[in-house]
Amino acid sequence: MVLPRVIKLIHSYNVPLYCQLRSASRSWIYKGGKGIDKGKGFSFTYTSTPDDKRQIPLSQKLIPEELESMRLKYPEFLPSTKPEHRNKIKTVLEHNDMLQRRNNIDIPEFYVGSILAVTVSDPNAAGKISRFLGICIFREGTGLNSCFTLRNIVDREGIEIRYDLYNPTIRSIEVIKLEKRLDQDLRYLRDAEPQYSTFPLDMEPELRKEGAPVPVNPIKVKMLPLPWSIDWFKIRYQHQTYGIEKMRGVWEYYYKRSVHNRHHNEYEQFDLMKEYRSHIPEDAQLPIWNKLSDYEKSTSEIKKKARRAKMIKR
Amino acid sequence: MVRHYNNALPRPSTANKKLIPILPPEVKVKRGPISLNKVWYRGSSGRLIVIGQHITQLFKFERITLDYHHALEVQGYTERLITEAMRNGDRHIPTMELADFYIHEKQLVHKLFKVLVPRYIDYTDSFTKLWRLSPALSREDIITGKVRHADKGCLELKGNPLPPIEPPKYISRKSYLTNVLLDAAKKDFYASKQFSDNQTSKKKVETSAWLENFNSSLELISIYRNQISDIKHI
């Protein structure tokens, strides 16, 4: 008869505080049939309130021009786009771990559309090392969860591998061709013609000058005839894709049907607050980039020497 | 053929394409979007039209009363629209599209770029202010519980020419010249012989002492006033 009492006690202590608070905070919302919905409350880790009062007027930009491109160069250092998943302490702890990992391995800058080669230590592979080369289709995740997918066609069969960027089993990441594409997402290559995603596994890396701007490849892909694995038309309507060649007589039909069938926000592009919540404001970005630029300056000379030593070995 | 149901992958959001300034702490952002449903404007696309109606009114009259939960939502949209107009100017196509969407009366687009943007160009705080008002109800409705109204709010643009809602701030009158002189007169009086003599005779006749003190203080004031007038003449 003693046991259940103990369990009850433990249970009551184990109920996290925020659950109780959340139920209390939602009580001010009108409940009932025809009540007025005052919006669903976000969790308490939502980090958008400024710590200090802003000193520069709102008409001027806070981030200098040197650090503007950092958000494209290191997208994994920004907190997540969903405000529910943001946490200030988590980001600080993860950034320290990520920089520690970057001391041990050279993680180069790369974008969606650039060609990479990754070597991983694998106990089941021959020689306990496996190397894969392919085009980077997609980048996702934030912090230590950030990952990227590589795609290539080997022996007439498409292969995609998703790597965690900060996985300790990764031995090296080589950039073989550094370039951008018109889209942030190239997963439509699955239903494109195979010539756009075939690369020889022993491809030689392209030499490029240090500090040169990253070129954009304005190629437009030819798609295979229907059926496709996924309806790319609908996605085209929501977030516009530029890298697909237009097919005659098909686009308008699907465009109309996608509007007709679903509850769709026609004016999503004008929703300013939705945009604000998905973005991370300048004031939150600036301390991150300041920290990273200091790290870059301290380790730039060491990494240069290491890269030159690699090139000489070949 | 392509399947008909929605089998779209989770796409990368269009996040962090822009550099957006943070909203000031007066604007409440720590919540999800509020649904402002009306009969003719439903869904998420109708909601933005309702917000546009409020924004046109706000730009026109610079102060409006509306439901409080409407005002909470409208406040953020106006601030973002003005900052976009400040950052990009009137030669930028997407911002003009934004202004065209949210402002239904087109003469007010000129007001945004020519009046409001120069007004707020040195601001570091919010451009708007929100006041909570009591719901306007008749007393019978409250007792019977017939009607359930939402709280009302008053939204206004800062720096407007209308008379202020806020009562004027209390300014201490200690620094006025007459008050300073009176304080000095009091000090002199309490230090004087007259006061000490009166205090000994206070126990005997209290009322008369009070009157004497008062009269003597008046005399002192008159003396000081004469002095001031003399100084002025010089």
XYZ file of C-alpha atoms in Angstrom:
548
model
C 0.000 0.000 0.000
C 2.983 2.287 0.368
C 4.192 2.106 -3.205
C 1.437 3.915 -5.059
C 1.674 6.863 -2.692
C 5.362 7.259 -3.436
C 4.732 7.073 -7.145
C 2.094 9.747 -6.874
C 4.459 12.038 -5.031
C 7.182 11.594 -7.610
C 4.716 12.204 -10.371
C 3.585 15.482 -8.884
C 7.142 16.720 -8.609
C 7.997 15.593 -12.095
C 5.368 17.730 -13.770
C 7.427 20.463 -15.371
C 6.769 24.020 -14.312
C 6.042 25.374 -17.748
C 3.106 22.963 -18.160
C 1.385 24.437 -15.133
C 2.180 27.969 -16.225
C 0.933 27.381 -19.708
C -2.432 26.165 -18.495
C -2.691 29.241 -16.298
C -1.692 31.609 -19.059
C -4.277 30.255 -21.469
C -7.114 30.912 -19.058
C -7.471 34.510 -20.210
C -8.480 33.315 -23.645
C -12.211 33.210 -24.124
C -13.478 29.660 -24.236
C -16.728 28.420 -25.632
C -18.537 28.117 -28.918
C -18.338 31.570 -30.407
C -15.459 32.979 -28.399
C -12.771 35.233 -29.701
C -9.543 33.424 -30.383
C -6.663 35.460 -29.008
C -3.893 33.384 -30.505
C -2.015 30.345 -29.307
C 0.697 31.113 -26.809
C 4.266 30.298 -27.716
C 6.547 28.667 -25.203
C 8.665 30.774 -22.901
C 11.890 30.167 -24.772
C 10.882 32.414 -27.630
C 13.761 34.822 -27.992
C 12.690 37.984 -29.720
C 12.515 40.592 -26.998
C 15.518 42.909 -27.084
C 17.804 42.884 -24.068
C 18.832 46.523 -24.261
C 17.257 49.581 -25.784
C 18.233 50.175 -29.384
C 20.607 53.096 -29.829
C 20.769 53.350 -33.614
C 17.504 54.500 -35.277
C 15.432 51.835 -36.994
C 16.055 53.319 -40.445
C 19.734 52.339 -40.337
C 21.176 48.854 -40.670
C 22.787 47.422 -37.575
C 24.943 44.730 -39.195
C 27.961 46.033 -41.179
C 28.421 45.033 -44.825
C 31.317 42.694 -44.055
C 29.139 40.450 -41.911
C 26.042 40.521 -44.129
C 27.029 37.408 -46.089
C 27.708 35.406 -42.926
C 24.093 34.293 -42.651
C 24.419 32.512 -46.012
C 27.902 31.204 -45.264
C 27.073 29.693 -41.845
C 23.321 29.008 -41.872
C 23.615 26.403 -39.104
C 24.717 28.990 -36.561
C 21.363 30.752 -36.627
C 18.642 29.527 -34.269
C 15.727 27.666 -35.776
C 13.127 29.340 -37.937
C 10.310 28.119 -35.715
C 10.031 30.384 -32.678
C 8.711 27.505 -30.586
C 12.022 25.658 -30.861
C 14.312 28.559 -29.971
C 16.253 28.571 -26.761
C 18.936 31.045 -25.785
C 20.960 28.746 -23.532
C 20.821 25.881 -26.020
C 22.252 28.013 -28.816
C 25.151 29.254 -26.699
C 26.070 25.730 -25.553
C 25.801 24.325 -29.066
C 27.933 27.076 -30.583
C 30.764 26.220 -28.190
C 30.567 22.546 -29.202
C 30.476 23.418 -32.899
C 33.558 25.607 -32.658
C 35.380 22.845 -30.759
C 34.568 20.438 -33.593
C 35.743 22.992 -36.137
C 39.139 23.074 -34.435
C 39.588 19.370 -35.193
C 38.177 19.173 -38.720
C 38.209 21.658 -41.561
C 34.559 22.271 -42.475
C 34.643 24.439 -45.608
C 31.953 26.818 -46.784
C 29.591 25.301 -49.303
C 26.154 26.001 -50.694
C 23.287 24.070 -52.197
C 24.391 23.149 -55.702
C 28.117 22.765 -55.011
C 29.813 19.381 -55.445
C 31.316 17.731 -52.369
C 33.220 14.573 -51.446
C 32.841 13.146 -47.963
C 34.913 10.400 -46.361
C 33.454 8.585 -43.377
C 34.958 5.938 -41.140
C 32.719 2.901 -41.561
C 33.476 -0.454 -39.858
C 31.624 -2.457 -42.514
C 33.322 -0.892 -45.523
C 36.443 -2.214 -47.176
C 39.425 -0.541 -45.583
C 37.023 0.879 -42.984
C 36.678 4.056 -45.000
C 33.915 4.998 -47.423
C 34.050 7.968 -49.761
C 31.093 9.426 -51.596
C 30.937 12.237 -54.123
C 27.844 14.119 -55.186
C 25.962 17.342 -55.580
C 24.556 18.964 -52.452
C 20.798 18.976 -52.857
C 19.507 20.259 -49.581
C 20.619 21.698 -46.254
C 18.450 21.579 -43.171
C 18.518 21.751 -39.423
C 20.163 24.100 -36.996
C 22.980 23.788 -34.523
C 24.399 20.324 -33.983
C 21.431 18.781 -35.838
C 22.337 20.460 -39.110
C 22.805 18.106 -42.041
C 23.166 18.038 -45.806
C 22.281 15.505 -48.529
C 24.474 14.481 -51.442
C 23.115 12.981 -54.660
C 24.835 11.087 -57.399
C 23.979 8.411 -59.970
C 26.213 5.335 -59.773
C 25.649 2.437 -62.221
C 22.376 3.980 -63.451
C 20.976 4.129 -59.968
C 20.351 7.285 -58.034
C 21.914 7.425 -54.585
C 21.311 9.980 -51.904
C 23.127 10.099 -48.583
C 22.364 12.464 -45.769
C 25.290 13.399 -43.527
C 25.213 15.153 -40.213
C 27.605 18.066 -40.483
C 29.027 17.704 -36.971
C 29.153 13.917 -36.870
C 32.461 12.788 -35.318
C 32.748 9.840 -37.740
C 33.317 12.209 -40.646
C 36.991 12.293 -41.580
C 37.077 15.009 -44.176
C 34.819 17.173 -46.325
C 36.267 18.293 -49.653
C 34.741 20.949 -51.857
C 35.289 19.918 -55.454
C 33.277 22.628 -57.172
C 31.997 25.614 -55.264
C 28.965 27.269 -56.828
C 25.392 28.284 -56.124
C 22.192 27.445 -57.973
C 19.037 29.454 -58.516
C 17.121 27.523 -55.828
C 17.750 26.694 -52.190
C 16.294 23.194 -52.737
C 17.335 20.893 -55.602
C 15.330 17.813 -54.666
C 13.526 18.033 -57.983
C 16.640 16.473 -59.510
C 15.097 13.099 -58.563
C 12.588 13.537 -61.381
C 14.908 15.376 -63.733
C 16.938 13.806 -66.517
C 19.905 11.806 -65.139
C 22.575 13.901 -66.872
C 22.089 16.674 -64.320
C 23.049 14.530 -61.332
C 25.806 12.234 -62.613
C 29.361 12.963 -61.572
C 32.440 10.717 -61.796
C 33.557 9.526 -58.382
C 37.195 10.435 -59.059
C 36.477 14.010 -60.028
C 39.344 16.426 -59.560
C 38.854 19.538 -57.433
C 38.594 22.888 -59.160
C 41.152 25.503 -58.258
C 39.864 28.908 -57.269
C 41.315 32.095 -55.897
C 40.898 32.947 -52.247
C 38.371 35.659 -51.549
C 36.780 35.477 -55.007
C 32.971 35.768 -55.149
C 31.017 32.511 -55.406
C 29.603 32.048 -58.925
C 25.920 31.328 -59.517
C 25.106 28.606 -62.045
C 21.971 29.735 -63.953
C 21.225 26.286 -65.416
C 17.616 25.253 -66.011
C 16.853 21.571 -65.658
C 14.798 19.461 -68.076
C 12.300 17.291 -66.233
C 11.366 13.706 -67.148
C 7.846 13.043 -68.431
C 5.092 12.197 -65.932
C 4.523 10.351 -63.564
C 6.746 11.959 -60.950
C 7.454 10.865 -57.408
C 6.140 14.121 -55.989
C 3.896 16.840 -57.340
C 6.417 19.595 -58.044
C 3.808 21.913 -59.510
C 2.150 22.653 -56.209
C 5.440 23.345 -54.563
C 6.321 25.663 -57.385
C 3.244 27.662 -56.570
C 4.016 28.062 -52.878
C 7.719 28.819 -53.052
C 8.781 29.718 -56.518
C 11.421 27.532 -58.129
C 13.581 29.030 -60.861
C 15.694 26.069 -61.896
C 13.058 24.059 -63.804
C 12.494 24.507 -67.511
C 8.916 25.339 -68.342
C 6.734 22.581 -69.778
C 4.166 23.550 -72.329
C 0.467 23.216 -71.506
C 0.909 21.733 -68.034
C 1.732 24.582 -65.700
C -1.452 26.627 -65.935
C -3.711 23.655 -65.343
C -1.976 22.599 -62.125
C -1.639 26.167 -60.987
C -5.401 26.624 -61.153
C -6.198 23.315 -59.501
C -3.888 23.904 -56.570
C -5.694 27.144 -55.788
C -9.125 25.571 -56.132
C -8.632 22.483 -54.010
C -6.959 23.625 -50.848
C -7.449 26.339 -48.280
C -4.698 28.568 -49.446
C -3.502 31.935 -48.324
C -3.375 33.923 -51.526
C -1.520 36.802 -49.923
C 1.130 34.840 -48.072
C 3.886 36.965 -49.567
C 2.382 40.061 -47.942
C 2.088 38.577 -44.452
C 4.615 40.763 -42.670
C 4.358 39.270 -39.192
C 4.658 35.707 -40.468
C 7.825 36.806 -42.204
C 9.066 38.432 -39.020
C 8.498 35.326 -36.930
C 10.349 33.084 -39.382
C 13.270 35.513 -39.613
C 15.847 36.150 -36.951
C 16.175 39.871 -36.413
C 19.404 41.823 -36.797
C 19.884 42.467 -33.111
C 19.881 38.746 -32.360
C 22.222 37.953 -35.282
C 24.923 40.509 -34.551
C 26.520 38.911 -31.419
C 26.728 35.546 -33.218
C 28.572 36.968 -36.230
C 30.903 39.028 -34.052
C 31.879 35.871 -32.181
C 32.391 33.909 -35.414
C 34.453 36.619 -37.121
C 36.796 36.696 -34.130
C 37.135 32.906 -34.401
C 37.872 33.170 -38.135
C 40.634 35.721 -37.608
C 42.329 33.611 -34.948
C 42.327 30.376 -36.972
C 42.661 31.624 -40.567
C 46.457 31.322 -40.786
C 46.556 27.811 -39.316
C 43.926 26.567 -41.765
C 45.694 28.144 -44.729
C 48.859 26.238 -43.922
C 46.975 22.965 -43.559
C 45.245 23.406 -46.936
C 48.533 24.186 -48.694
C 50.134 21.095 -47.182
C 47.276 18.981 -48.553
C 47.653 20.435 -52.048
C 51.405 19.756 -52.081
C 50.874 16.105 -51.118
C 48.883 15.527 -54.308
C -0.520 10.584 -63.496
C 0.363 12.769 -60.579
C -1.439 11.973 -57.369
C -4.081 14.453 -56.307
C -3.560 14.719 -52.571
C -1.002 17.024 -51.064
C 2.218 15.064 -50.870
C 4.539 18.005 -50.749
C 7.781 17.686 -48.819
C 8.539 20.001 -45.925
C 10.278 22.776 -47.783
C 12.968 25.081 -46.490
C 11.288 28.265 -45.397
C 12.270 31.520 -46.973
C 13.856 32.514 -43.688
C 16.832 34.829 -43.318
C 16.710 36.171 -46.851
C 16.329 39.668 -45.480
C 17.843 41.565 -42.612
C 14.939 42.683 -40.478
C 15.264 45.023 -37.481
C 13.895 43.805 -34.185
C 10.503 45.051 -33.070
C 10.587 47.197 -29.915
C 9.376 45.670 -26.638
C 6.133 47.646 -26.686
C 4.902 45.456 -29.541
C 3.797 42.057 -28.296
C 5.140 39.269 -30.473
C 5.271 36.335 -28.069
C 2.174 34.660 -29.417
C 0.733 33.092 -32.523
C -1.326 34.925 -35.113
C -4.821 35.979 -34.031
C -7.743 35.028 -36.263
C -9.844 38.084 -37.039
C -12.808 36.358 -38.590
C -15.607 38.279 -40.196
C -18.519 37.007 -42.218
C -17.257 38.061 -45.609
C -13.545 37.789 -44.970
C -12.708 34.290 -43.823
C -9.553 32.319 -43.550
C -5.980 33.466 -43.475
C -6.260 35.508 -46.668
C -9.352 37.360 -45.448
C -7.599 38.147 -42.217
C -5.005 40.255 -43.987
C -7.749 42.252 -45.719
C -9.306 43.101 -42.347
C -5.906 44.244 -41.108
C -5.554 46.365 -44.226
C -8.862 48.078 -43.462
C -7.626 49.008 -40.003
C -4.283 50.252 -41.335
C -5.928 52.597 -43.858
C -8.044 54.061 -41.098
C -5.005 54.500 -38.898
C -3.009 56.290 -41.590
C -6.002 58.496 -42.357
C -7.055 59.600 -38.847
C -3.827 58.777 -36.910
C -5.923 57.535 -33.982
C -8.619 54.851 -34.024
C -10.619 52.790 -31.563
C -11.048 49.104 -32.255
C -11.182 45.771 -30.450
C -8.125 45.245 -28.330
C -7.141 41.923 -29.858
C -7.480 43.450 -33.337
C -5.232 46.294 -32.268
C -2.580 43.902 -30.941
C -2.319 42.375 -34.388
C -2.541 45.625 -36.354
C 0.227 47.253 -34.315
C 2.878 44.828 -35.500
C 1.844 45.070 -39.153
C 1.967 48.878 -39.192
C 5.400 48.980 -37.601
C 6.778 46.483 -40.083
C 5.244 48.364 -43.026
C 6.771 51.675 -41.957
C 10.204 50.129 -41.390
C 10.057 48.495 -44.825
C 9.188 51.869 -46.357
C 12.059 53.508 -44.462
C 14.637 50.914 -45.461
C 13.814 50.554 -49.149
C 12.260 53.861 -50.246
C 9.568 54.436 -52.846
C 11.619 53.167 -55.825
C 11.532 49.553 -54.603
C 8.930 47.398 -56.310
C 8.117 44.840 -53.548
C 7.596 47.561 -50.928
C 5.265 49.446 -53.253
C 3.327 46.198 -53.717
C 3.097 45.874 -49.952
C 1.830 49.430 -49.589
C -0.635 48.857 -52.407
C -1.969 45.767 -50.648
C -2.371 47.152 -47.140
C -3.513 50.704 -47.967
C -6.911 50.647 -49.657
C -7.178 54.416 -50.236
C -4.377 55.149 -52.632
C -3.791 58.797 -51.737
C -2.487 57.577 -48.385
C 0.449 55.833 -50.071
C 1.902 59.298 -50.624
C 1.394 60.039 -46.946
C 3.392 56.963 -45.970
C 6.477 57.891 -47.977
C 6.330 61.684 -47.658
C 4.936 62.297 -44.152
C 5.341 59.246 -41.936
C 8.790 58.089 -43.041
C 10.517 61.451 -42.409
C 8.659 61.729 -39.127
C 9.995 58.438 -37.756
C 13.442 58.458 -39.333
C 15.262 59.201 -36.048
C 13.066 57.029 -33.828
C 14.572 54.241 -31.774
C 11.282 53.324 -30.052
C 8.009 52.096 -31.477
C 6.062 54.294 -33.874
C 2.661 53.420 -32.439
C 1.043 53.407 -29.036
C -1.753 51.205 -27.763
C -4.192 52.083 -24.974
C -6.602 49.681 -23.341
C -10.129 51.013 -22.960
C -13.077 49.584 -21.089
C -15.700 47.790 -23.181
C -18.641 50.051 -23.974
C -21.636 48.263 -22.479
C -25.039 49.197 -21.164
C -25.528 48.182 -17.542
C -28.472 45.893 -18.214
C -26.476 43.808 -20.620
C -23.791 43.225 -18.042
C -26.288 42.117 -15.386
C -28.255 39.819 -17.648
C -25.168 38.508 -19.381
C -26.739 39.021 -22.789
C -23.745 40.310 -24.615
C -20.107 39.476 -24.325
C -17.970 42.228 -25.716
C -14.283 42.287 -26.272
C -12.115 44.900 -24.651
C -11.654 48.041 -26.678
C -8.322 49.557 -27.495
C -7.105 52.848 -28.875
C -4.278 52.724 -31.388
C -2.451 55.858 -32.417
C 0.582 56.961 -34.371
C 3.163 58.821 -32.360
C 3.777 62.481 -33.095
C 0.236 63.137 -34.281
C -1.285 66.642 -34.191
C -4.316 65.571 -32.100
C -4.607 66.525 -28.418
C -2.830 63.954 -26.245
C -4.620 61.125 -24.441
C -2.086 61.164 -21.658
C -2.707 63.731 -18.873
C 0.087 66.323 -18.611
C 2.925 65.259 -16.401
C 3.036 66.546 -12.805
C 5.698 69.204 -12.449
C 6.852 70.014 -8.936
C 6.266 73.666 -8.029
C 9.061 73.842 -5.503
C 11.331 75.573 -7.962
C 8.934 78.510 -8.506
C 10.306 81.789 -7.159
C 7.407 82.575 -4.806
C 7.686 79.118 -3.234
C 11.424 79.470 -2.762
C 10.943 82.824 -1.065
C 8.207 81.449 1.152
C 10.435 78.606 2.278
C 13.206 81.062 3.093
C 10.756 83.248 4.999
C 9.625 80.253 7.028
C 13.190 79.384 7.935
C 13.927 82.923 8.995
C 10.762 83.054 11.017
C 11.429 79.862 12.959
C 14.934 81.047 13.731
C 13.782 84.480 14.911
C 13.234 85.746 18.474
C 9.557 86.393 17.870
C 8.842 82.712 17.368
C 10.668 81.617 20.504
C 8.887 84.259 22.595
C 5.549 83.202 21.264
C 6.249 79.573 21.962
C 6.684 80.245 25.692
C 3.310 82.031 25.780
C 1.736 79.393 23.585
C 0.529 77.238 26.434
C -1.422 80.070 27.947
C -3.331 81.293 24.905
C -2.956 78.914 21.953
C -5.401 80.507 19.561
C -3.961 83.980 19.822
C -0.449 82.643 19.203
C -1.496 80.989 16.020
C -3.043 84.187 14.720
C 0.018 86.212 15.598
C 2.272 83.803 13.793
C 0.145 83.956 10.744
C 0.051 87.745 10.715
C 3.752 88.031 11.268
C 4.464 85.657 8.384
C 2.255 87.781 6.128
C 4.182 90.860 7.136
C 7.421 89.144 6.328
C 6.136 88.188 2.870
C 5.147 91.753 2.178
C 8.619 92.930 3.172
C 10.219 90.401 0.781
C 7.884 91.416 -2.008
C 8.845 95.050 -1.601
C 12.463 94.046 -1.785
C 11.901 92.232 -5.046
C 10.099 95.188 -6.541
C 13.010 97.402 -5.536
C 15.434 95.085 -7.279
C 13.359 95.134 -10.393
C 13.338 98.915 -10.504
C 17.081 99.023 -10.218
